Coordinates of C-alpha atoms in Angstrom, one line a residue:
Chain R
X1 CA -20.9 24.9 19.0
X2 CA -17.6 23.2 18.6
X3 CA -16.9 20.0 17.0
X4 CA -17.0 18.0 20.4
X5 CA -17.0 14.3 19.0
X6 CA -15.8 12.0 16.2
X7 CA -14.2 8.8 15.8
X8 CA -10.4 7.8 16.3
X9 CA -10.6 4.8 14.5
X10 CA -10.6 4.5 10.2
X11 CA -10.4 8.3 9.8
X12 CA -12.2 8.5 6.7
X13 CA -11.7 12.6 7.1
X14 CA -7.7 13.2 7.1
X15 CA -6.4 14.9 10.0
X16 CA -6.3 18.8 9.4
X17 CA -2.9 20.1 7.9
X18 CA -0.3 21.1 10.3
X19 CA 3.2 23.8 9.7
X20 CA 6.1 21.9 10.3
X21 CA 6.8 24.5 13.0
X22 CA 4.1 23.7 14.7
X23 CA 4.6 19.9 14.3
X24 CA 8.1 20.2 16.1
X25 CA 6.3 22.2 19.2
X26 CA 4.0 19.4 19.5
X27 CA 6.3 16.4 19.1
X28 CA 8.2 18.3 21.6
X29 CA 5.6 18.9 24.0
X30 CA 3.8 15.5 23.5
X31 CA 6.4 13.5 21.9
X32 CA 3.6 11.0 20.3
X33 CA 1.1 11.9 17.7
X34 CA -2.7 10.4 17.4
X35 CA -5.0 9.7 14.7
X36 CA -7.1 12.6 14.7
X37 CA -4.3 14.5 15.3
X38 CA -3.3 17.7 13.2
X39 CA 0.1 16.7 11.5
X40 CA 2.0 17.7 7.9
X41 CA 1.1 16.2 4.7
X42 CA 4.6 15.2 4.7
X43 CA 4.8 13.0 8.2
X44 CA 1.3 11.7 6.8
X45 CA 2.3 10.6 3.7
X46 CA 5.7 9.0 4.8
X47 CA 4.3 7.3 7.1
X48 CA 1.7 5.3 5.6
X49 CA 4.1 4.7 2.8
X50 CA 6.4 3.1 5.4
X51 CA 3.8 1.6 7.4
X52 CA 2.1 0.1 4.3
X53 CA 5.8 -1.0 2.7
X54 CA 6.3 -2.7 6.0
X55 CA 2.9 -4.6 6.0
X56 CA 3.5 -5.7 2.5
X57 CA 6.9 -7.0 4.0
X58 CA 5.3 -9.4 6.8
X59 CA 2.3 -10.5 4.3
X60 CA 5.1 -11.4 1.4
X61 CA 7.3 -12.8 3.8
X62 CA 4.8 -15.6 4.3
X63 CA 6.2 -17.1 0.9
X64 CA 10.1 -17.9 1.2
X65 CA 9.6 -20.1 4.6
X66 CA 5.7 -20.9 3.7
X67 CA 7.6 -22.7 0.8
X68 CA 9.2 -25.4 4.0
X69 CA 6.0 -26.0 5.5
X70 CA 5.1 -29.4 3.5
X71 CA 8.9 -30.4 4.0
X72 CA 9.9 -29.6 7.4
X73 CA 11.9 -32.2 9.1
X74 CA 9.7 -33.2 11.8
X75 CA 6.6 -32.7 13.0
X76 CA 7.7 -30.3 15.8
X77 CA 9.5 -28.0 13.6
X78 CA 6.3 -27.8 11.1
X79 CA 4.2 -26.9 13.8
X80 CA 6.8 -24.6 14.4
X81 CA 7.0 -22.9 10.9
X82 CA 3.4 -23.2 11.1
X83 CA 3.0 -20.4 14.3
X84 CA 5.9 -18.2 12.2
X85 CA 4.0 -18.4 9.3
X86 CA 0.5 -17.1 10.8
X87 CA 2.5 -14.3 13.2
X88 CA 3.8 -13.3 9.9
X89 CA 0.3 -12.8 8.6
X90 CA -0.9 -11.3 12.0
X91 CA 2.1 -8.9 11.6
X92 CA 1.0 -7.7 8.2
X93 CA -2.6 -7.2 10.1
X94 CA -1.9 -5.1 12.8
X95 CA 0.4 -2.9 9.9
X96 CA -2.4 -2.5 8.0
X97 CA -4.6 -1.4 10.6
X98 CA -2.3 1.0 11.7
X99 CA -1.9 2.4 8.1
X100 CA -5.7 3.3 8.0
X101 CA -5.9 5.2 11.3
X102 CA -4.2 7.5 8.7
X103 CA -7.1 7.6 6.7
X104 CA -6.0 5.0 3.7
X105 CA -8.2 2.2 2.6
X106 CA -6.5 -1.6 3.5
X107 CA -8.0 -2.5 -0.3
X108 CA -6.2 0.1 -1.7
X109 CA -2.9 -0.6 0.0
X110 CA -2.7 -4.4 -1.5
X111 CA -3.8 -2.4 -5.2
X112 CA -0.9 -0.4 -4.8
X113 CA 1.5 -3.5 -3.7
X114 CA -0.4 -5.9 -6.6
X115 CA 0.3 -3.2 -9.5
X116 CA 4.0 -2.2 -7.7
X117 CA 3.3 1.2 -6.7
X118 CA 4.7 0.0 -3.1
X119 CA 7.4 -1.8 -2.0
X120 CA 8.0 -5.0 0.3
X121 CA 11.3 -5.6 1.6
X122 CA 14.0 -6.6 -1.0
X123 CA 15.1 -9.3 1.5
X124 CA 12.1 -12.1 0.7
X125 CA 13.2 -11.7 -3.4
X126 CA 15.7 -14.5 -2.3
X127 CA 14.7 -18.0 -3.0
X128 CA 15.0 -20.8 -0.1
X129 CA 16.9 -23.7 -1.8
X130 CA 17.5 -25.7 1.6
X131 CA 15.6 -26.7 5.0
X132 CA 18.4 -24.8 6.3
X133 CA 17.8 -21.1 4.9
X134 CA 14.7 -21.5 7.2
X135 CA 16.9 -21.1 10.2
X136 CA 18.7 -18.6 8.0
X137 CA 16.0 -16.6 7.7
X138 CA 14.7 -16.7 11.3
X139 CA 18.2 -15.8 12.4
X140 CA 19.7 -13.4 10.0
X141 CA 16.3 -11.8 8.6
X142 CA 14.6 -11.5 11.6
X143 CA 17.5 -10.7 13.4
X144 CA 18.0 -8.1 11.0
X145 CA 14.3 -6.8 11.3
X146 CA 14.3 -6.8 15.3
X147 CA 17.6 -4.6 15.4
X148 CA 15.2 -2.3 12.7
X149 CA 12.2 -2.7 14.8
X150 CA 12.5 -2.4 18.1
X151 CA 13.4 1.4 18.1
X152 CA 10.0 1.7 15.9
X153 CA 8.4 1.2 19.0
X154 CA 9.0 4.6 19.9
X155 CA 8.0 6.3 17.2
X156 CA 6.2 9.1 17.4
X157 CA 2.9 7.6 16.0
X158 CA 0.9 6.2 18.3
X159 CA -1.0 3.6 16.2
X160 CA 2.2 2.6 14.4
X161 CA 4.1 2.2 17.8
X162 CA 1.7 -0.2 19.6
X163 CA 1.8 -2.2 16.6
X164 CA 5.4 -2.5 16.6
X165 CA 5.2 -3.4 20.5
X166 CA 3.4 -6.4 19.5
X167 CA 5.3 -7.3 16.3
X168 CA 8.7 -6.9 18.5
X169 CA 7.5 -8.9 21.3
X170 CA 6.3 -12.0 18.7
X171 CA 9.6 -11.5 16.6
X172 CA 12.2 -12.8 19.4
X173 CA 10.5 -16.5 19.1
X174 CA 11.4 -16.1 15.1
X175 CA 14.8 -15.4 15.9
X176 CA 15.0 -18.2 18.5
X177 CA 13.5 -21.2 16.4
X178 CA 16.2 -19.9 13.1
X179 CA 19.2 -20.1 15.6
X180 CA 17.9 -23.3 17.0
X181 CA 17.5 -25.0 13.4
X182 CA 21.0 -23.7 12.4
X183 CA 22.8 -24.8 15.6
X184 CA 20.8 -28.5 15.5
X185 CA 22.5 -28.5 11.5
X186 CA 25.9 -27.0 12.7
X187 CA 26.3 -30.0 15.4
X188 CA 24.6 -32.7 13.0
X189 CA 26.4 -34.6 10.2
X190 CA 29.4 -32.8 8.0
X191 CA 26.5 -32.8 5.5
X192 CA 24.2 -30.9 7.5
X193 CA 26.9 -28.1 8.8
X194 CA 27.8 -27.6 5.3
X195 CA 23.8 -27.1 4.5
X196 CA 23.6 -24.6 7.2
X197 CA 27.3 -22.7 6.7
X198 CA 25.8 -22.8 2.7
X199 CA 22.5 -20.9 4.3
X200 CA 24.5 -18.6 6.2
X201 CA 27.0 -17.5 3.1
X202 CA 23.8 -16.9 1.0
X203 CA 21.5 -14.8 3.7
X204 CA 24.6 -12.8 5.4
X205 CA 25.1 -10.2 3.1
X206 CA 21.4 -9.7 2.1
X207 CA 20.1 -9.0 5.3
X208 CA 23.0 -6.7 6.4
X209 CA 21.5 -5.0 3.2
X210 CA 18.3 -5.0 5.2
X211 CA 19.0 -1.9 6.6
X212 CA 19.2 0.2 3.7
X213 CA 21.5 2.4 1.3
X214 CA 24.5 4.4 3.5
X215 CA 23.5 6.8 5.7
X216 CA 25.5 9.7 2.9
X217 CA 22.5 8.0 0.6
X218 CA 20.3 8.2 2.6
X219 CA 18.1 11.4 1.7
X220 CA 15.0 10.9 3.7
X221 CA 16.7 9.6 6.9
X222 CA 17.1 13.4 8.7
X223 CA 13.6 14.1 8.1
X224 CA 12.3 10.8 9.3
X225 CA 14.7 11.6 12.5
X226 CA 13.2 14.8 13.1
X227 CA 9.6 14.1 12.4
X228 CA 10.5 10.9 15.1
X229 CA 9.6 8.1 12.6
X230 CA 13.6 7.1 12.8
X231 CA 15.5 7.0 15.9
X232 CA 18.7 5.7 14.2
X233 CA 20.7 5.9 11.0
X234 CA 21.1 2.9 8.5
X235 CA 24.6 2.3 9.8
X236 CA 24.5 2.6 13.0
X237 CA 21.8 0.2 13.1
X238 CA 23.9 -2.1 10.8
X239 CA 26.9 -1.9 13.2
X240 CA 24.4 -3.0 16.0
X241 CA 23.2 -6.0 14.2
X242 CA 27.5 -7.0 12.8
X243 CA 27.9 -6.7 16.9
X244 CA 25.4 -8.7 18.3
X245 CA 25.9 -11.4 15.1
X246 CA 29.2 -11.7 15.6
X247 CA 29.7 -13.9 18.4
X248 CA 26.4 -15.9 17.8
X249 CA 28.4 -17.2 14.9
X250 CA 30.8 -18.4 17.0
X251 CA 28.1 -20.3 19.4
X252 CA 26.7 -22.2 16.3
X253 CA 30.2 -22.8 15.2
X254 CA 29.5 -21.0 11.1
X255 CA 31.7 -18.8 9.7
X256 CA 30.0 -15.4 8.2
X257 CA 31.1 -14.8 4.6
X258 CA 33.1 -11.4 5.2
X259 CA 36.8 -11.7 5.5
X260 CA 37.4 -8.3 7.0
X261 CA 34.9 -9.3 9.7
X262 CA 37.4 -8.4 13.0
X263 CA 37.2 -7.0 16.5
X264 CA 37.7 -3.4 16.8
X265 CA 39.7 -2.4 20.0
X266 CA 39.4 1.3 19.4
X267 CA 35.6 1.8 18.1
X268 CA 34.7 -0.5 20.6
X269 CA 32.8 -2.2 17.5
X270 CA 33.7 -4.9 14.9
X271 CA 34.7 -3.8 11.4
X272 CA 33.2 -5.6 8.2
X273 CA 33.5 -5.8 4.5
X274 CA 31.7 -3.4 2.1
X275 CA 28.1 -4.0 1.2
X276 CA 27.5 -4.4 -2.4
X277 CA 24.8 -2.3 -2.7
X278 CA 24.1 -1.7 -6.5
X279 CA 23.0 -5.4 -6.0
X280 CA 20.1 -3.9 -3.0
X281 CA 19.1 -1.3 -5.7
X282 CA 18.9 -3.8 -8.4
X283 CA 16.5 -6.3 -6.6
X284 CA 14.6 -3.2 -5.7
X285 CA 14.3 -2.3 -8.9
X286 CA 12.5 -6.1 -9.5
X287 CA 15.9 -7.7 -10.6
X288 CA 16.0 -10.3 -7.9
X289 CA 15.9 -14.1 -7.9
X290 CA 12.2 -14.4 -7.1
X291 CA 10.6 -10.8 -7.3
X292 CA 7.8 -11.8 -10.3
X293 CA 7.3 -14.9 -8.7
X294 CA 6.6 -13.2 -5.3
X295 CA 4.2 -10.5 -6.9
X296 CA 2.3 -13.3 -9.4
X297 CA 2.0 -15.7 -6.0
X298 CA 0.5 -13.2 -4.3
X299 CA -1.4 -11.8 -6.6
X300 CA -3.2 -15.4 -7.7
X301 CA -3.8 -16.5 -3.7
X302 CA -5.7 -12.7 -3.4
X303 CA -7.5 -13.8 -6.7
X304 CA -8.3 -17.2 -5.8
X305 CA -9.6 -16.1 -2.1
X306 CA -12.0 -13.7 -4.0
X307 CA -14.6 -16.4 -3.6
X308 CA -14.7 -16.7 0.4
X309 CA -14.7 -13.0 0.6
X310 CA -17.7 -13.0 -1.8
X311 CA -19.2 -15.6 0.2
X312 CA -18.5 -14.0 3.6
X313 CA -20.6 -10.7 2.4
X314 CA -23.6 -12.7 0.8
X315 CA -23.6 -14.8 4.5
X316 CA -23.2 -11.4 6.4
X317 CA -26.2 -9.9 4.3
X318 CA -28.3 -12.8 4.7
X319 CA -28.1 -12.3 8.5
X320 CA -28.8 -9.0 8.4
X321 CA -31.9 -9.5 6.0
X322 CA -33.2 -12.3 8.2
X323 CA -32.6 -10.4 11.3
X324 CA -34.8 -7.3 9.6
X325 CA -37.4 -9.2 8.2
X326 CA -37.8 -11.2 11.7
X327 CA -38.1 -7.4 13.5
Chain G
X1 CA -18.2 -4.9 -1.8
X2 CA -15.5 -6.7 -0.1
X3 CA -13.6 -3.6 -0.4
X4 CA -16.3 -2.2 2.3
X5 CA -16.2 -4.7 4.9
X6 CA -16.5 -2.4 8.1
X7 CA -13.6 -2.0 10.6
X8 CA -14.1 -3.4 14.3
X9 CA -12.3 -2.4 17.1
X10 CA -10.9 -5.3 19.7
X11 CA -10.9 -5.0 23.2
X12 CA -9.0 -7.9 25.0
X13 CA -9.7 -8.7 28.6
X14 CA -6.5 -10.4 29.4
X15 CA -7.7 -12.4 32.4
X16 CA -10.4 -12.2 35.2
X17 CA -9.9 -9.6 37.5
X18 CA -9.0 -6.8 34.9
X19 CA -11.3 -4.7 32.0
X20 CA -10.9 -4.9 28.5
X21 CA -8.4 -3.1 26.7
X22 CA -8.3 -1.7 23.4
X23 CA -5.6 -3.8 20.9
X24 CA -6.0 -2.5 17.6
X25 CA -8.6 -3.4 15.0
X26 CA -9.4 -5.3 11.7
X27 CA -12.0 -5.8 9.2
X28 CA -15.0 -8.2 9.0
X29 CA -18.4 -9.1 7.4
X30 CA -20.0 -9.4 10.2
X31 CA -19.8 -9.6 14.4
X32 CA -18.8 -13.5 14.6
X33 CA -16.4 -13.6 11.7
X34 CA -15.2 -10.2 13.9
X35 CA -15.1 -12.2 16.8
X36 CA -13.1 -15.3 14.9
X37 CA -10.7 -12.8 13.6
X38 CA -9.8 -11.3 16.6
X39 CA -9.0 -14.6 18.1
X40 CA -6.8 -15.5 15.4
X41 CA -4.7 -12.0 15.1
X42 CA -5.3 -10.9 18.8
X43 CA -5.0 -13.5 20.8
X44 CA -2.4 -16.2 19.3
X45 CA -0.5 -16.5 22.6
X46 CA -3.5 -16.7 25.3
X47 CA -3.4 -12.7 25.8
X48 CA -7.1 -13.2 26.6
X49 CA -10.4 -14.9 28.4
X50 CA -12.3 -12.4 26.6
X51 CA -12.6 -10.7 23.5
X52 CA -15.2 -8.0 22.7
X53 CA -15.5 -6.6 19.0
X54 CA -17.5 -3.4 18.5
X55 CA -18.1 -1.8 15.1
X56 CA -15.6 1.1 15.0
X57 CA -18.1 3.7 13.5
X58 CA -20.1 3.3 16.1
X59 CA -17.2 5.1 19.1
X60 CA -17.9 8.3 19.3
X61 CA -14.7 10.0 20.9
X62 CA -13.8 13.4 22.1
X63 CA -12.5 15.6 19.5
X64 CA -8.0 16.6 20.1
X65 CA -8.8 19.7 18.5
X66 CA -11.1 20.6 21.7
X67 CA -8.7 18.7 24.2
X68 CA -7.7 21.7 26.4
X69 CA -11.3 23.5 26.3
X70 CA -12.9 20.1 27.2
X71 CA -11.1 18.6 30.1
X72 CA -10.3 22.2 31.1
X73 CA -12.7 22.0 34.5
X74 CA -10.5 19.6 35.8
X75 CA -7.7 22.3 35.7
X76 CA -8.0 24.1 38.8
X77 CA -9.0 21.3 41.4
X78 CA -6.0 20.4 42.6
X79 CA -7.7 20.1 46.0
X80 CA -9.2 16.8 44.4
X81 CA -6.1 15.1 45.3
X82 CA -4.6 13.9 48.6
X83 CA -1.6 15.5 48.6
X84 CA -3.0 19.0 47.8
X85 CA -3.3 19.0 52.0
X86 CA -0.9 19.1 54.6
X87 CA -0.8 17.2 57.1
X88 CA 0.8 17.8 60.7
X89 CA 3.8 16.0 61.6
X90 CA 3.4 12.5 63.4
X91 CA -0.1 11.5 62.0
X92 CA 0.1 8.7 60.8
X93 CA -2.7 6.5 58.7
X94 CA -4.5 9.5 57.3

């Protein structure tokens, strides 16, 4: 009798090894690839290292703007910051769920980010000095990560796909809110232009960095193409994001920090300066502005929650003891 | 024991008039914190007017390893479908 049933969802058993070979017929054939799914070690292990590097992103990413929350100009713009905040959290959710349909354990994910065996996105090591690197942020950064994103919806695994749907379709309201707070700023007082066009000089080069070393330094890109977990190189996804920045700029009336910055008749594509990135690799490396106080900030709030998770199982087993000894 | 809080699965029904549909999943103590939790990361922009929650070991689901063998009597019934027939020319509302 053949193993008719099981369960799609928390895999606890990892999906049978798969030859590359075969791999390819089946991405070919079915072009997306399920939980339960055979697949290689290889596509496993990449992606729940970029699906769990990615949730660790959204759930650190909380911090730099969380930091505005108390200080926000008005009441509408906190309420505001509020919803980014919690989609932000949500994001980090759905990531994580999608990381265990490959047969990981959520707990040991946030280990792995607490003791730095993952990564979270080198962007949120930046500190927010001003109301005005919140629009920053929500312009640039999530500009930056929706350029990155939205082709994710098409990867080839499934789980990991629907989740970006979702995270794409929330994302566009970040964007929105950071342009609107910069081009409020960039109309106000001289004062507040030169807060935002300060914002803008810091968060330009940093999130262009977003996308990664240069495609020549780029060693795992080809097999992420092939296996379907990338759909585009670093720089072409950095030209697409220089393109459609570009003339926002213009709308909000702030100069970006890059002199060579200029319309390109024959590429059909603007050129821009060189990215510095020995700095990228630095702040990977836990150089950055903020990087210990990201990790120690994160680690004390899971530390200090430890109590209403604690409490949340004694209710839960009450119940259930109650509901037994009632039967 | 935190660290063993069981996975749900969420089903959203996104208004009156359609089923539920499956939106991902998330971990909880118990069936209402479940049900709190799915509001909160499921349903932040009024995707629903009903949520169910349903312990995710408890699905039992067909196994992709036996896909072909098991939906393999469907294969040759073509004439289950309309336009396996043919229809003369000029008849109209069939």
């Amino acid at each position: 009798m053949p193993h008719v049933y099981g369960n799609d969802f928390g895999a606890p058993e990892r999906a049978p090894e798969l030859t590359d070979e075969a791999f390819a017929a089946l991405l070919a054939d079915d072009g997306r690839v399920e939980p339960r799914d055979p697949m290689p070690e290889g596509y496993r292990r990449t992606l729940v290292r970029q699906i769990a590097q990615h949730a660790h992103s959204e759930i650190i990413g909380m911090q730099p703007e969380g930091n505005w929350i108390s200080r926000a100009p008005s009441l509408r713009r906190k309420a505001i910051l509020m919803a980014k905040v919690q989609d932000e959290a949500g994001h980090g959710l759905y990531l994580y769920a999608a990381a265990e349909t490959l047969g990981v354990d959520r707990a040991d994910l946030l280990d792995q980010l607490h003791t730095g065996r993952q990564k979270y996105s080198s962007i949120f090591n930046y500190p927010t000095l001003s109301w005005a690197d919140v629009g920053a942020i929500g312009w640039l950064v999530d500009g930056a990560a929706i350029v990155n994103q939205v082709p994710l919806c098409r990867c080839s695994y499934g789980p990991y796909a629907r989740a970006m749907v979702r995270v794409c379709k929330e994302e566009s309201f970040h964007q929105r809110q950071g342009f609107e707070i910069l081009h409020t700023l960039s109309h106000g007082t001289p004062a507040q232009k030169a807060m935002a066009q300060d914002a803008v000089d810091r968060y330009w080069w940093p999130s262009l960095m977003m996308f990664g070393p240069p495609d020549d330094d780029s060693p795992n890109s080809a097999q992420s193409m092939a296996w379907g977990i990338k759909r585009f190189s670093n720089d072409d996804l950095r030209q697409r994001f220089v393109d459609m920045t570009v003339p926002q700029a213009e709308v909000l009336g702030l100069t970006l920090p890059d002199p060579e910055i200029r319309w390109n008749e024959e590429r059909g594509h603007y050129d821009f300066g060189t990215v510095d990135f020995t700095e990228l690799f630095e702040v990977i490396k836990g150089n950055g502005p903020c990087n210990r106080d990201r990790m120690a900030h994160r680690v004390a709030a899971h530390e200090d929650g430890a109590w209403v998770r604690e409490a949340a199982d004694a209710y839960a087993a009450k119940q259930v003891a109650r509901t037994e000894g009632a039967a | 024991m935190s660290r063993g809080w069981p996975l749900w699965e969420v089903f959203v029904r996104s208004r009156r008039g359609l089923s539920h549909t499956h939106v991902g999943s998330l971990h909880a103590p118990d069936a209402e914190m479940a049900l709190r939790n799915a509001r909160d990361v499921y349903t932040r922009r009024q995707e629903g007017v009903s949520l169910w929650v349903v312990p995710s070991a408890e699905i039992v689901a067909s196994d992709p390893g036996e896909r072909e063998a098991f939906f393999d009597p469907a294969d040759d019934k073509v004439y289950r479908h309309p336009t396996f027939y043919d229809v003369p020319e000029g008849v109209e509302h069939l």
